[in-house]
Coordinates of C-alpha atoms in Angstrom, one line a residue:
M1 CA -60.6 -145.3 174.0
G2 CA -61.1 -141.6 174.6
N3 CA -64.9 -141.8 175.2
E4 CA -64.7 -141.8 179.0
S5 CA -62.6 -138.6 179.2
D6 CA -64.8 -136.8 176.7
D7 CA -67.8 -137.2 179.1
E8 CA -65.9 -135.7 182.1
V9 CA -67.1 -132.4 183.4
L10 CA -64.3 -130.0 183.8
T11 CA -64.4 -127.8 186.9
L12 CA -62.1 -125.0 188.1
S13 CA -60.7 -124.8 191.6
A14 CA -62.1 -122.0 193.7
D15 CA -58.8 -120.1 193.5
T16 CA -58.6 -120.4 189.7
F17 CA -62.2 -119.3 189.4
T18 CA -61.6 -116.3 191.6
A19 CA -58.5 -115.4 189.5
L20 CA -60.4 -115.7 186.3
S21 CA -63.3 -113.6 187.6
Q22 CA -60.8 -110.9 188.7
F23 CA -59.1 -111.0 185.3
Y24 CA -62.5 -110.5 183.4
Q25 CA -63.5 -107.7 185.8
E26 CA -60.2 -105.9 185.2
Q27 CA -60.6 -106.3 181.5
D28 CA -64.1 -104.8 181.6
E29 CA -62.8 -101.9 183.6
R30 CA -59.9 -101.3 181.1
E31 CA -62.4 -101.4 178.2
K32 CA -64.7 -98.9 179.9
M33 CA -61.7 -96.6 180.6
W34 CA -60.4 -96.8 177.1
S35 CA -63.8 -96.2 175.6
G36 CA -63.8 -92.7 177.0
E37 CA -66.7 -93.4 179.5
N38 CA -64.4 -92.8 182.5
V39 CA -61.7 -90.2 181.8
D40 CA -59.0 -90.7 184.4
V41 CA -55.7 -89.0 183.7
S42 CA -54.1 -90.7 186.7
E43 CA -54.2 -93.9 184.7
E44 CA -50.7 -94.4 183.3
V45 CA -50.3 -95.5 179.7
K46 CA -47.1 -97.3 178.9
E47 CA -44.7 -96.0 176.2
D48 CA -44.9 -97.8 172.9
W49 CA -41.5 -97.7 171.2
Q50 CA -43.0 -99.0 168.0
L51 CA -44.9 -95.7 167.8
S52 CA -41.8 -93.7 168.7
Q53 CA -43.3 -92.8 172.1
F54 CA -41.0 -91.5 174.9
W55 CA -42.8 -90.0 177.8
Y56 CA -41.5 -86.9 179.7
S57 CA -40.4 -87.3 183.3
K58 CA -43.0 -86.2 185.8
Q59 CA -41.0 -83.0 186.6
S60 CA -40.6 -82.1 182.9
A61 CA -44.3 -82.7 182.2
E62 CA -45.3 -80.6 185.1
A63 CA -43.0 -77.7 184.2
M64 CA -44.2 -77.7 180.6
A65 CA -47.9 -78.0 181.7
K66 CA -47.4 -75.0 184.0
M67 CA -45.8 -73.1 181.2
A68 CA -48.7 -73.9 178.8
L69 CA -51.3 -73.0 181.4
N70 CA -49.6 -69.7 182.1
A71 CA -49.3 -68.9 178.4
I72 CA -53.1 -68.8 177.9
K73 CA -55.9 -66.8 179.4
E74 CA -58.6 -68.4 181.5
G75 CA -60.8 -70.4 179.3
G76 CA -58.1 -70.7 176.6
K77 CA -57.6 -73.9 174.7
I78 CA -54.5 -76.0 174.5
A79 CA -53.7 -78.5 171.7
C80 CA -51.2 -81.3 172.7
V81 CA -50.1 -82.6 169.3
S82 CA -48.3 -86.0 169.7
A83 CA -47.9 -85.0 173.4
P84 CA -50.2 -87.1 175.5
T85 CA -47.9 -86.8 178.6
L86 CA -48.3 -83.0 178.5
Y87 CA -52.1 -83.4 178.2
R88 CA -52.1 -85.7 181.3
A89 CA -50.0 -83.2 183.3
I90 CA -52.2 -80.3 182.3
K91 CA -55.3 -82.2 183.5
S92 CA -53.5 -83.3 186.7
I93 CA -52.8 -79.7 187.5
N94 CA -56.1 -78.3 186.4
K95 CA -58.9 -80.8 185.6
D96 CA -61.0 -77.9 184.2
A97 CA -58.4 -76.8 181.7
I98 CA -59.5 -77.0 178.1
A99 CA -56.9 -79.3 176.5
T100 CA -57.1 -81.7 173.6
V101 CA -54.7 -84.5 172.7
F102 CA -54.0 -85.1 169.0
E103 CA -52.5 -88.6 168.9
F104 CA -52.0 -91.5 166.6
D105 CA -52.2 -94.0 169.4
K106 CA -55.8 -94.9 169.9
R107 CA -55.3 -96.0 173.5
F108 CA -55.7 -92.3 174.3
A109 CA -59.3 -92.4 173.1
M110 CA -59.9 -93.1 176.8
Y111 CA -59.8 -89.3 177.1
G112 CA -63.1 -89.2 175.3
E113 CA -63.9 -85.9 173.6
D114 CA -60.5 -84.6 174.5
F115 CA -58.9 -87.1 172.1
I116 CA -58.6 -86.5 168.3
F117 CA -57.0 -89.2 166.2
Y118 CA -54.0 -87.6 164.5
D119 CA -51.6 -89.0 161.8
Y120 CA -48.8 -86.5 161.0
K121 CA -48.8 -87.9 157.4
S122 CA -52.2 -86.3 156.9
P123 CA -51.7 -82.9 158.6
L124 CA -55.0 -81.4 157.7
S125 CA -57.1 -84.5 158.5
V126 CA -58.4 -83.1 161.7
P127 CA -62.0 -82.0 162.4
K128 CA -62.7 -78.7 160.7
V129 CA -63.9 -77.3 164.0
C130 CA -60.3 -77.4 165.1
R131 CA -59.2 -74.8 162.5
E132 CA -57.9 -71.8 164.3
G133 CA -59.4 -73.2 167.5
F134 CA -56.5 -73.3 169.9
D135 CA -54.8 -70.5 171.9
L136 CA -51.6 -72.6 172.3
V137 CA -50.4 -75.4 170.2
F138 CA -47.7 -77.6 171.7
A139 CA -46.3 -80.4 169.5
D140 CA -43.7 -83.1 170.1
P141 CA -43.5 -84.9 166.7
P142 CA -42.8 -88.6 166.9
F143 CA -39.9 -88.4 164.4
L144 CA -37.3 -85.7 163.6
S145 CA -37.4 -86.3 159.9
E146 CA -38.0 -83.3 157.6
E147 CA -41.3 -84.8 156.5
C148 CA -42.6 -85.3 160.0
L149 CA -41.5 -81.8 161.2
T150 CA -42.9 -80.1 158.2
K151 CA -46.3 -81.8 158.3
T152 CA -46.6 -81.3 162.1
A153 CA -45.9 -77.6 161.5
V154 CA -48.7 -77.5 158.9
T155 CA -51.1 -78.9 161.5
M156 CA -49.9 -76.5 164.2
K157 CA -50.5 -73.5 162.0
Y158 CA -53.9 -74.8 160.9
I159 CA -55.3 -75.3 164.4
S160 CA -53.7 -72.2 166.1
K161 CA -55.5 -68.9 166.6
E162 CA -54.0 -65.5 166.0
P163 CA -51.7 -64.4 167.5
K164 CA -50.1 -67.8 167.1
K165 CA -48.6 -69.4 170.2
L166 CA -46.6 -72.4 169.0
V167 CA -44.2 -74.7 171.0
L168 CA -42.3 -77.4 169.2
C169 CA -40.5 -79.8 171.5
S170 CA -38.1 -82.5 170.4

């Protein structure tokens, strides 16, 4: 009864095949971008409310990025703790700026070596090379709980150089 249809060869229409090919090409490009091979700060990442992410407006991000860049000397290093929008704005203003994003959301691994996985629940679980390694530490904790603020502050102190330049945004 179903034997005849089992032997049928399925084919896609030219339009469907083209759409499927385009889908796979875009998927490959996204995977390359997110692997850190092609760092492109112009690529927008959508907020994930499950991770308590709320991006700054373009004007706010640019104003904070300019403040951060002006607060350090040339060649200074900026840590963006739970602040990927700030990182993106800094790199948009000055692609040669030395900035690192400490972030729980692994989508930001697309920034390659500028990305460090960060979980505020483990405030000292960052690479040892980061200890006292940043001229300015800017943090925007994902939650305003005492635990989150305290643990983020521990990280901020751990990775900042003397004299400490710390900015906590909420």
